[in-house]
Amino acid sequence: MEAGKALEIPDLLVAHLPRELVLSVADALEDGAGMAYPAVQKVDVRHRSSALGQMRHFFMNERFAEALAVADASPSDLRGNEVVVGTKGIFRLSRFNISKGPWYNARRSLSRRALAEANRAIEQIVRPSLPLWPPEPITAATAFFVGVFSGNLRVSPEKPLDVVLAVPDHSMRTWLFQESVSTFVSRYTIEPSSGIEASSPNASSSGQEDKAHPVLKKKQTKKEQGE
């Protein structure tokens, strides 16, 4: 990292998550949602919305796990309502769905909150520690792929309105970073502010895997991104 340049969360994501993984996960989630909608057409309309939510979970989990496996991101086994978790670089990756609007329900899952605990160190990027305390090295973090749906069976019930790549704080009470995948992938075509080459994630200039973990530099507090 070049002297004088502060690390940003998008830089870490670009450095550790290959572009192909991000795109394939977004495609997989849309594909899973597309499979769920026709599967509930014979369900009584009075509880079709609930049935659709469950079928989205199962089909999108299956496609998500497949995309992680293709990217060598070690997906966990499919087990009913349990979340699927993969690992790439320093990031653990999982997913959930949300209706358009404030993400108040995102933290209801105990499993997601447990995953988010890993983000205590990465919080320092937007919440610098006091000068007397040295920054912690970032050796692990969690990011979520979020399928954003309309919440209305009459508006795009067969696919998400958007797929967002998001990094929560350790308690999932706020979001340190969130960006539509369609916007985020453009970051791979430009040099990130950290100086990490976006075209070769996880690799050094010699072509060998870079196992060094970044240490945060002091910087001014940025406005936190609210829910």
CSV table of N, CA and C in Angstrom, one decimal, residues 45-195:
chain,number,residue,atom,x,y,z
A,45,VAL,N,-53.4,-18.2,-2.4
A,45,VAL,CA,-52.9,-16.9,-2.4
A,45,VAL,C,-52.8,-16.2,-1.0
A,46,ARG,N,-53.6,-16.8,-0.1
A,46,ARG,CA,-53.6,-16.2,1.3
A,46,ARG,C,-52.3,-16.4,2.0
A,47,HIS,N,-51.5,-17.4,1.7
A,47,HIS,CA,-50.2,-17.6,2.3
A,47,HIS,C,-49.1,-17.8,1.3
A,48,ARG,N,-49.4,-17.4,0.1
A,48,ARG,CA,-48.4,-17.5,-1.0
A,48,ARG,C,-47.1,-16.7,-0.7
A,49,SER,N,-47.3,-15.5,-0.1
A,49,SER,CA,-46.1,-14.7,0.2
A,49,SER,C,-45.2,-15.4,1.2
A,50,SER,N,-45.7,-16.1,2.2
A,50,SER,CA,-44.9,-16.8,3.1
A,50,SER,C,-44.2,-18.0,2.4
A,51,ALA,N,-45.0,-18.7,1.6
A,51,ALA,CA,-44.4,-19.8,0.9
A,51,ALA,C,-43.3,-19.4,-0.1
A,52,LEU,N,-43.5,-18.2,-0.7
A,52,LEU,CA,-42.5,-17.7,-1.6
A,52,LEU,C,-41.2,-17.4,-0.9
A,53,GLY,N,-41.3,-16.8,0.3
A,53,GLY,CA,-40.1,-16.5,1.1
A,53,GLY,C,-39.3,-17.7,1.4
A,54,GLN,N,-40.0,-18.8,1.8
A,54,GLN,CA,-39.4,-20.1,2.1
A,54,GLN,C,-38.7,-20.7,0.9
A,55,MET,N,-39.4,-20.7,-0.2
A,55,MET,CA,-38.8,-21.3,-1.4
A,55,MET,C,-37.7,-20.5,-2.0
A,56,ARG,N,-37.7,-19.2,-1.8
A,56,ARG,CA,-36.6,-18.3,-2.2
A,56,ARG,C,-35.4,-18.8,-1.3
A,57,HIS,N,-35.6,-19.0,0.0
A,57,HIS,CA,-34.5,-19.4,0.8
A,57,HIS,C,-33.8,-20.6,0.3
A,58,PHE,N,-34.6,-21.7,0.0
A,58,PHE,CA,-34.1,-22.9,-0.4
A,58,PHE,C,-33.4,-22.9,-1.7
A,59,PHE,N,-34.1,-22.3,-2.7
A,59,PHE,CA,-33.5,-22.3,-4.1
A,59,PHE,C,-32.3,-21.4,-4.1
A,60,MET,N,-32.4,-20.2,-3.5
A,60,MET,CA,-31.2,-19.3,-3.5
A,60,MET,C,-30.1,-19.8,-2.7
A,61,ASN,N,-30.3,-20.5,-1.6
A,61,ASN,CA,-29.2,-21.2,-0.9
A,61,ASN,C,-28.5,-22.2,-1.8
A,62,GLU,N,-29.3,-23.0,-2.5
A,62,GLU,CA,-28.7,-24.0,-3.4
A,62,GLU,C,-27.8,-23.3,-4.5
A,63,ARG,N,-28.3,-22.3,-5.1
A,63,ARG,CA,-27.5,-21.7,-6.2
A,63,ARG,C,-26.3,-20.9,-5.6
A,64,PHE,N,-26.5,-20.3,-4.4
A,64,PHE,CA,-25.4,-19.6,-3.7
A,64,PHE,C,-24.3,-20.6,-3.4
A,65,ALA,N,-24.6,-21.8,-2.9
A,65,ALA,CA,-23.6,-22.8,-2.5
A,65,ALA,C,-22.9,-23.2,-3.8
A,66,GLU,N,-23.6,-23.4,-4.9
A,66,GLU,CA,-22.9,-23.8,-6.1
A,66,GLU,C,-22.0,-22.8,-6.6
A,67,ALA,N,-22.4,-21.5,-6.6
A,67,ALA,CA,-21.5,-20.4,-7.0
A,67,ALA,C,-20.2,-20.4,-6.2
A,68,LEU,N,-20.4,-20.5,-4.9
A,68,LEU,CA,-19.2,-20.5,-4.0
A,68,LEU,C,-18.3,-21.7,-4.3
A,69,ALA,N,-18.9,-22.9,-4.5
A,69,ALA,CA,-18.0,-24.1,-4.8
A,69,ALA,C,-17.2,-23.9,-6.1
A,70,VAL,N,-17.8,-23.3,-7.1
A,70,VAL,CA,-17.1,-23.1,-8.4
A,70,VAL,C,-15.9,-22.1,-8.2
A,71,ALA,N,-16.1,-21.2,-7.2
A,71,ALA,CA,-15.1,-20.2,-7.0
A,71,ALA,C,-14.1,-20.7,-5.9
A,72,ASP,N,-14.2,-21.9,-5.5
A,72,ASP,CA,-13.3,-22.5,-4.5
A,72,ASP,C,-13.4,-21.7,-3.2
A,73,ALA,N,-14.6,-21.3,-2.8
A,73,ALA,CA,-14.9,-20.6,-1.6
A,73,ALA,C,-15.5,-21.4,-0.5
A,74,SER,N,-15.3,-22.7,-0.6
A,74,SER,CA,-15.6,-23.7,0.5
A,74,SER,C,-17.0,-23.5,1.2
A,75,PRO,N,-18.1,-23.6,0.4
A,75,PRO,CA,-19.4,-23.4,1.0
A,75,PRO,C,-19.7,-24.5,2.1
A,76,SER,N,-20.5,-24.1,3.1
A,76,SER,CA,-20.9,-25.0,4.1
A,76,SER,C,-22.0,-25.9,3.5
A,77,ASP,N,-22.4,-27.0,4.2
A,77,ASP,CA,-23.4,-27.9,3.7
A,77,ASP,C,-24.8,-27.2,3.8
A,78,LEU,N,-25.6,-27.7,2.9
A,78,LEU,CA,-27.0,-27.3,2.9
A,78,LEU,C,-27.7,-28.0,4.0
A,79,ARG,N,-28.3,-27.2,4.9
A,79,ARG,CA,-29.1,-27.9,6.0
A,79,ARG,C,-30.3,-27.0,6.4
A,80,GLY,N,-31.4,-27.3,5.7
A,80,GLY,CA,-32.7,-26.7,6.0
A,80,GLY,C,-32.6,-25.2,6.1
A,81,ASN,N,-32.9,-24.6,7.2
A,81,ASN,CA,-33.0,-23.2,7.3
A,81,ASN,C,-31.6,-22.5,7.7
A,82,GLU,N,-30.6,-23.3,7.8
A,82,GLU,CA,-29.3,-22.8,8.2
A,82,GLU,C,-28.7,-22.0,7.1
A,83,VAL,N,-27.9,-20.9,7.4
A,83,VAL,CA,-27.3,-20.1,6.4
A,83,VAL,C,-26.2,-20.8,5.8
A,84,VAL,N,-25.9,-20.6,4.5
A,84,VAL,CA,-24.7,-21.1,3.8
A,84,VAL,C,-23.6,-20.1,4.0
A,85,VAL,N,-22.4,-20.6,4.3
A,85,VAL,CA,-21.3,-19.7,4.6
A,85,VAL,C,-20.1,-20.2,3.7
A,86,GLY,N,-19.5,-19.3,3.0
A,86,GLY,CA,-18.3,-19.6,2.3
A,86,GLY,C,-17.1,-18.8,2.8
A,87,THR,N,-15.9,-19.0,2.3
A,87,THR,CA,-14.7,-18.3,2.7
A,87,THR,C,-13.8,-18.0,1.5
A,88,LYS,N,-13.5,-16.7,1.3
A,88,LYS,CA,-12.6,-16.4,0.3
A,88,LYS,C,-11.7,-15.3,0.8
A,89,GLY,N,-10.3,-15.5,0.8
A,89,GLY,CA,-9.4,-14.5,1.4
A,89,GLY,C,-9.7,-14.4,2.9
A,90,ILE,N,-9.8,-13.2,3.3
A,90,ILE,CA,-10.1,-12.9,4.8
A,90,ILE,C,-11.6,-12.9,5.0
A,91,PHE,N,-12.4,-13.0,4.0
A,91,PHE,CA,-13.8,-12.8,4.1
A,91,PHE,C,-14.6,-14.1,4.2
A,92,ARG,N,-15.5,-14.2,5.2
A,92,ARG,CA,-16.6,-15.1,5.2
A,92,ARG,C,-17.8,-14.5,4.5
A,93,LEU,N,-18.4,-15.3,3.7
A,93,LEU,CA,-19.5,-14.8,2.8
A,93,LEU,C,-20.8,-15.6,3.1
A,94,SER,N,-21.8,-14.8,3.2
A,94,SER,CA,-23.2,-15.4,3.4
A,94,SER,C,-24.2,-14.6,2.7
A,95,ARG,N,-25.5,-14.9,2.8
A,95,ARG,CA,-26.5,-14.2,2.1
A,95,ARG,C,-27.8,-14.1,2.9
A,96,PHE,N,-28.6,-13.2,2.6
A,96,PHE,CA,-30.0,-13.1,3.1
A,96,PHE,C,-30.8,-12.3,2.1
A,97,ASN,N,-32.1,-12.4,2.3
A,97,ASN,CA,-33.1,-11.5,1.5
A,97,ASN,C,-33.7,-10.5,2.4
A,98,ILE,N,-34.1,-9.4,1.8
A,98,ILE,CA,-34.7,-8.3,2.6
A,98,ILE,C,-35.7,-7.6,1.7
A,99,SER,N,-36.8,-7.1,2.2
A,99,SER,CA,-37.7,-6.3,1.5
A,99,SER,C,-37.2,-4.9,1.3
A,100,LYS,N,-37.5,-4.2,0.2
A,100,LYS,CA,-37.0,-2.9,0.0
A,100,LYS,C,-37.4,-1.9,1.1
A,101,GLY,N,-36.4,-1.1,1.6
A,101,GLY,CA,-36.6,-0.2,2.7
A,101,GLY,C,-35.5,-0.4,3.7
A,102,PRO,N,-35.7,0.2,4.9
A,102,PRO,CA,-34.7,0.0,6.0
A,102,PRO,C,-34.5,-1.5,6.3
A,103,TRP,N,-33.2,-1.9,6.6
A,103,TRP,CA,-32.9,-3.3,6.8
A,103,TRP,C,-33.0,-3.6,8.3
A,104,TYR,N,-34.2,-3.3,8.9
A,104,TYR,CA,-34.3,-3.5,10.3
A,104,TYR,C,-34.3,-5.0,10.7
A,105,ASN,N,-34.8,-5.9,9.8
A,105,ASN,CA,-34.9,-7.3,10.1
A,105,ASN,C,-33.7,-8.1,9.9
A,106,ALA,N,-32.6,-7.4,9.3
A,106,ALA,CA,-31.4,-8.1,9.0
A,106,ALA,C,-30.7,-8.8,10.2
A,107,ARG,N,-30.9,-8.2,11.3
A,107,ARG,CA,-30.1,-8.7,12.5
A,107,ARG,C,-30.9,-9.7,13.3
A,108,ARG,N,-32.1,-10.1,12.9
A,108,ARG,CA,-32.9,-11.0,13.7
A,108,ARG,C,-32.3,-12.4,13.7
A,109,SER,N,-31.5,-12.7,12.7
A,109,SER,CA,-30.9,-14.1,12.7
A,109,SER,C,-29.7,-14.1,13.6
A,110,LEU,N,-29.7,-15.1,14.6
A,110,LEU,CA,-28.6,-15.3,15.5
A,110,LEU,C,-27.3,-15.7,14.7
A,111,SER,N,-27.5,-16.5,13.6
A,111,SER,CA,-26.4,-16.9,12.9
A,111,SER,C,-25.7,-15.8,12.1
A,112,ARG,N,-26.5,-14.9,11.6
A,112,ARG,CA,-25.9,-13.7,10.9
A,112,ARG,C,-25.2,-12.8,11.9
A,113,ARG,N,-25.8,-12.6,13.1
A,113,ARG,CA,-25.1,-11.8,14.1
A,113,ARG,C,-23.8,-12.4,14.5
A,114,ALA,N,-23.8,-13.7,14.6
A,114,ALA,CA,-22.5,-14.4,15.0
A,114,ALA,C,-21.4,-14.2,14.0
A,115,LEU,N,-21.8,-14.3,12.7
A,115,LEU,CA,-20.9,-14.1,11.6
A,115,LEU,C,-20.4,-12.6,11.6
A,116,ALA,N,-21.2,-11.7,11.9
A,116,ALA,CA,-20.9,-10.3,11.9
A,116,ALA,C,-19.9,-9.9,13.0
A,117,GLU,N,-19.8,-10.7,14.1
A,117,GLU,CA,-18.8,-10.5,15.2
A,117,GLU,C,-17.4,-10.3,14.6
A,118,ALA,N,-17.1,-10.9,13.5
A,118,ALA,CA,-15.7,-10.9,13.0
A,118,ALA,C,-15.4,-9.5,12.5
A,119,ASN,N,-16.3,-8.6,12.4
A,119,ASN,CA,-16.1,-7.3,11.8
A,119,ASN,C,-15.7,-6.2,12.8
A,120,ARG,N,-15.3,-6.6,14.0
A,120,ARG,CA,-14.8,-5.6,15.0
A,120,ARG,C,-13.6,-4.9,14.5
A,121,ALA,N,-12.7,-5.7,13.9
A,121,ALA,CA,-11.4,-5.0,13.5
A,121,ALA,C,-11.7,-4.1,12.2
A,122,ILE,N,-12.5,-4.6,11.3
A,122,ILE,CA,-12.7,-3.8,10.1
A,122,ILE,C,-13.5,-2.5,10.4
A,123,GLU,N,-14.2,-2.5,11.5
A,123,GLU,CA,-14.9,-1.3,11.9
A,123,GLU,C,-14.0,-0.1,12.1
A,124,GLN,N,-12.7,-0.3,12.4
A,124,GLN,CA,-11.7,0.7,12.6
A,124,GLN,C,-11.5,1.6,11.4
A,125,ILE,N,-11.9,1.0,10.2
A,125,ILE,CA,-11.7,1.8,9.0
A,125,ILE,C,-12.6,3.0,9.0
A,126,VAL,N,-13.8,2.9,9.5
A,126,VAL,CA,-14.7,4.0,9.5
A,126,VAL,C,-14.9,4.6,11.0
A,127,ARG,N,-14.3,3.8,11.9
A,127,ARG,CA,-14.3,4.3,13.3
A,127,ARG,C,-12.9,4.2,13.9
A,128,PRO,N,-12.0,5.0,13.6
A,128,PRO,CA,-10.6,4.9,14.0
A,128,PRO,C,-10.5,4.8,15.5
A,129,SER,N,-9.6,4.0,16.0
A,129,SER,CA,-9.4,3.9,17.5
A,129,SER,C,-8.7,5.1,18.0
A,130,LEU,N,-8.7,5.3,19.3
A,130,LEU,CA,-8.0,6.4,19.9
A,130,LEU,C,-6.5,6.3,19.6
A,131,PRO,N,-5.9,7.5,19.6
A,131,PRO,CA,-4.4,7.5,19.2
A,131,PRO,C,-3.6,6.6,20.2
A,132,LEU,N,-4.0,6.5,21.4
A,132,LEU,CA,-3.2,5.7,22.4
A,132,LEU,C,-3.3,4.2,22.1
A,133,TRP,N,-4.3,3.8,21.3
A,133,TRP,CA,-4.5,2.3,21.0
A,133,TRP,C,-4.1,2.0,19.6
A,134,PRO,N,-3.2,1.1,19.4
A,134,PRO,CA,-2.7,0.8,18.0
A,134,PRO,C,-3.9,0.1,17.3
A,135,PRO,N,-4.0,0.3,16.0
A,135,PRO,CA,-5.0,-0.4,15.2
A,135,PRO,C,-4.8,-1.9,15.2
A,136,GLU,N,-5.9,-2.7,15.1
A,136,GLU,CA,-5.8,-4.1,15.0
A,136,GLU,C,-5.6,-4.5,13.6
A,137,PRO,N,-4.8,-5.5,13.3
A,137,PRO,CA,-4.7,-6.0,11.9
A,137,PRO,C,-6.0,-6.7,11.5
A,138,ILE,N,-6.4,-6.5,10.3
A,138,ILE,CA,-7.6,-7.1,9.8
A,138,ILE,C,-7.3,-8.5,9.2
A,139,THR,N,-7.6,-9.5,10.0
A,139,THR,CA,-7.3,-10.9,9.5
A,139,THR,C,-8.5,-11.7,9.2
A,140,ALA,N,-9.7,-11.1,9.5
A,140,ALA,CA,-11.0,-11.8,9.2
A,140,ALA,C,-12.1,-10.8,9.1
A,141,ALA,N,-13.1,-11.0,8.3
A,141,ALA,CA,-14.2,-10.1,8.2
A,141,ALA,C,-15.4,-10.9,7.5
A,142,THR,N,-16.5,-10.3,7.6
A,142,THR,CA,-17.7,-11.0,7.0
A,142,THR,C,-18.4,-10.0,6.1
A,143,ALA,N,-18.9,-10.5,4.9
A,143,ALA,CA,-19.7,-9.7,4.0
A,143,ALA,C,-20.9,-10.5,3.6
A,144,PHE,N,-22.0,-9.9,3.3
A,144,PHE,CA,-23.2,-10.5,2.9
A,144,PHE,C,-23.6,-10.1,1.5
A,145,PHE,N,-24.2,-11.0,0.7
A,145,PHE,CA,-24.9,-10.7,-0.5
A,145,PHE,C,-26.3,-10.7,-0.2
A,146,VAL,N,-26.9,-9.5,-0.4
A,146,VAL,CA,-28.3,-9.3,0.0
A,146,VAL,C,-29.2,-9.1,-1.2
A,147,GLY,N,-30.2,-10.0,-1.3
A,147,GLY,CA,-31.2,-9.9,-2.3
A,147,GLY,C,-32.3,-9.0,-1.8
A,148,VAL,N,-32.5,-7.9,-2.5
A,148,VAL,CA,-33.5,-6.9,-2.1
A,148,VAL,C,-34.8,-7.1,-3.0
A,149,PHE,N,-35.9,-7.4,-2.3
A,149,PHE,CA,-37.1,-7.7,-3.1
A,149,PHE,C,-38.1,-6.5,-2.8
A,150,SER,N,-39.2,-6.5,-3.6
A,150,SER,CA,-40.1,-5.4,-3.5
A,150,SER,C,-41.0,-5.6,-2.2
A,151,GLY,N,-41.2,-6.8,-1.8
A,151,GLY,CA,-42.1,-7.1,-0.7
A,151,GLY,C,-43.6,-7.1,-1.2
A,152,ASN,N,-43.8,-7.1,-2.5
A,152,ASN,CA,-45.2,-7.0,-3.0
A,152,ASN,C,-45.2,-8.1,-4.1
A,153,LEU,N,-46.2,-9.0,-4.0
A,153,LEU,CA,-46.3,-10.1,-5.1
A,153,LEU,C,-46.7,-9.5,-6.4
A,154,ARG,N,-47.1,-8.3,-6.5
A,154,ARG,CA,-47.4,-7.7,-7.8
A,154,ARG,C,-46.3,-7.0,-8.4
A,155,VAL,N,-45.2,-6.8,-7.7
A,155,VAL,CA,-44.0,-6.1,-8.2
A,155,VAL,C,-42.8,-7.0,-8.2
A,156,SER,N,-42.4,-7.4,-9.4
A,156,SER,CA,-41.2,-8.2,-9.6
A,156,SER,C,-41.0,-9.3,-8.5
A,157,PRO,N,-42.0,-10.2,-8.4
A,157,PRO,CA,-41.9,-11.3,-7.5
A,157,PRO,C,-41.0,-12.4,-7.9
A,158,GLU,N,-40.6,-12.4,-9.2
A,158,GLU,CA,-39.8,-13.5,-9.7
A,158,GLU,C,-38.3,-13.2,-9.6
A,159,LYS,N,-37.9,-12.0,-9.2
A,159,LYS,CA,-36.4,-11.7,-9.1
A,159,LYS,C,-36.2,-10.6,-8.1
A,160,PRO,N,-35.0,-10.5,-7.6
A,160,PRO,CA,-34.7,-9.3,-6.7
A,160,PRO,C,-34.7,-8.0,-7.5
A,161,LEU,N,-35.1,-6.9,-6.8
A,161,LEU,CA,-34.9,-5.6,-7.5
A,161,LEU,C,-33.4,-5.3,-7.6
A,162,ASP,N,-32.6,-5.8,-6.7
A,162,ASP,CA,-31.2,-5.6,-6.7
A,162,ASP,C,-30.5,-6.6,-5.8
A,163,VAL,N,-29.2,-6.9,-6.1
A,163,VAL,CA,-28.3,-7.7,-5.2
A,163,VAL,C,-27.2,-6.8,-4.7
A,164,VAL,N,-27.1,-6.7,-3.4
A,164,VAL,CA,-26.2,-5.7,-2.8
A,164,VAL,C,-25.1,-6.5,-2.1
A,165,LEU,N,-23.9,-6.0,-2.2
A,165,LEU,CA,-22.7,-6.5,-1.4
A,165,LEU,C,-22.6,-5.6,-0.2
A,166,ALA,N,-22.7,-6.2,1.0
A,166,ALA,CA,-22.8,-5.3,2.2
A,166,ALA,C,-21.9,-5.9,3.3
A,167,VAL,N,-21.3,-5.0,4.1
A,167,VAL,CA,-20.4,-5.3,5.2
A,167,VAL,C,-21.0,-4.6,6.5
A,168,PRO,N,-21.5,-5.4,7.4
A,168,PRO,CA,-22.1,-4.7,8.6
A,168,PRO,C,-21.1,-4.5,9.7
A,169,ASP,N,-21.5,-3.7,10.7
A,169,ASP,CA,-20.7,-3.6,11.9
A,169,ASP,C,-20.8,-4.9,12.7
A,170,HIS,N,-20.1,-5.1,13.8
A,170,HIS,CA,-20.1,-6.4,14.5
A,170,HIS,C,-21.4,-6.8,15.1
A,171,SER,N,-22.3,-5.8,15.3
A,171,SER,CA,-23.6,-6.1,15.9
A,171,SER,C,-24.7,-6.1,14.9
A,172,MET,N,-24.4,-5.8,13.6
A,172,MET,CA,-25.4,-5.7,12.5
A,172,MET,C,-26.4,-4.6,12.8
A,173,ARG,N,-26.0,-3.6,13.6
A,173,ARG,CA,-26.9,-2.5,13.8
A,173,ARG,C,-26.8,-1.4,12.8
A,174,THR,N,-25.7,-1.4,12.1
A,174,THR,CA,-25.5,-0.4,11.0
A,174,THR,C,-24.6,-1.1,9.9
A,175,TRP,N,-24.4,-0.4,8.8
A,175,TRP,CA,-23.7,-1.0,7.7
A,175,TRP,C,-22.5,-0.1,7.4
A,176,LEU,N,-21.3,-0.8,7.4
A,176,LEU,CA,-20.1,-0.1,7.2
A,176,LEU,C,-19.9,0.2,5.7
A,177,PHE,N,-20.5,-0.7,4.9
A,177,PHE,CA,-20.4,-0.5,3.4
A,177,PHE,C,-21.5,-1.3,2.8
A,178,GLN,N,-22.2,-0.7,1.8
A,178,GLN,CA,-23.2,-1.5,1.0
A,178,GLN,C,-23.2,-0.8,-0.4
A,179,GLU,N,-23.2,-1.7,-1.4
A,179,GLU,CA,-23.2,-1.2,-2.7
A,179,GLU,C,-23.8,-2.3,-3.7
A,180,SER,N,-24.6,-1.8,-4.6
A,180,SER,CA,-25.2,-2.8,-5.6
A,180,SER,C,-24.0,-3.5,-6.3
A,181,VAL,N,-24.2,-4.8,-6.5
A,181,VAL,CA,-23.1,-5.5,-7.2
A,181,VAL,C,-22.9,-4.9,-8.6
A,182,SER,N,-24.0,-4.4,-9.3
A,182,SER,CA,-23.8,-3.9,-10.6
A,182,SER,C,-22.9,-2.6,-10.6
A,183,THR,N,-22.9,-1.9,-9.5
A,183,THR,CA,-22.0,-0.8,-9.3
A,183,THR,C,-20.6,-1.2,-8.8
A,184,PHE,N,-20.6,-2.2,-7.9
A,184,PHE,CA,-19.4,-2.6,-7.3
A,184,PHE,C,-18.4,-3.2,-8.3
A,185,VAL,N,-18.9,-4.0,-9.3
A,185,VAL,CA,-17.9,-4.6,-10.2
A,185,VAL,C,-17.1,-3.6,-11.0
A,186,SER,N,-17.6,-2.4,-11.1
A,186,SER,CA,-16.8,-1.4,-11.9
A,186,SER,C,-15.5,-1.1,-11.1
A,187,ARG,N,-15.4,-1.4,-9.8
A,187,ARG,CA,-14.2,-1.1,-9.1
A,187,ARG,C,-13.0,-2.0,-9.5
A,188,TYR,N,-13.3,-3.1,-10.2
A,188,TYR,CA,-12.2,-3.9,-10.6
A,188,TYR,C,-11.5,-3.4,-11.9
A,189,THR,N,-12.1,-2.4,-12.5
A,189,THR,CA,-11.4,-1.8,-13.7
A,189,THR,C,-10.6,-0.6,-13.4
A,190,ILE,N,-10.6,-0.1,-12.1
A,190,ILE,CA,-9.8,1.0,-11.7
A,190,ILE,C,-8.9,0.6,-10.5
A,191,GLU,N,-7.9,1.4,-10.3
A,191,GLU,CA,-7.0,1.1,-9.2
A,191,GLU,C,-7.6,1.6,-7.9
A,192,PRO,N,-7.8,0.7,-6.9
A,192,PRO,CA,-8.4,1.1,-5.7
A,192,PRO,C,-7.4,2.1,-5.0
A,193,SER,N,-8.0,2.8,-4.0
A,193,SER,CA,-7.3,3.9,-3.3
A,193,SER,C,-6.1,3.3,-2.5
A,194,SER,N,-6.2,2.0,-2.1
A,194,SER,CA,-5.1,1.4,-1.3
A,194,SER,C,-3.9,1.1,-2.1
A,195,GLY,N,-4.0,1.1,-3.5
A,195,GLY,CA,-2.9,0.8,-4.3
A,195,GLY,C,-2.9,-0.7,-4.7
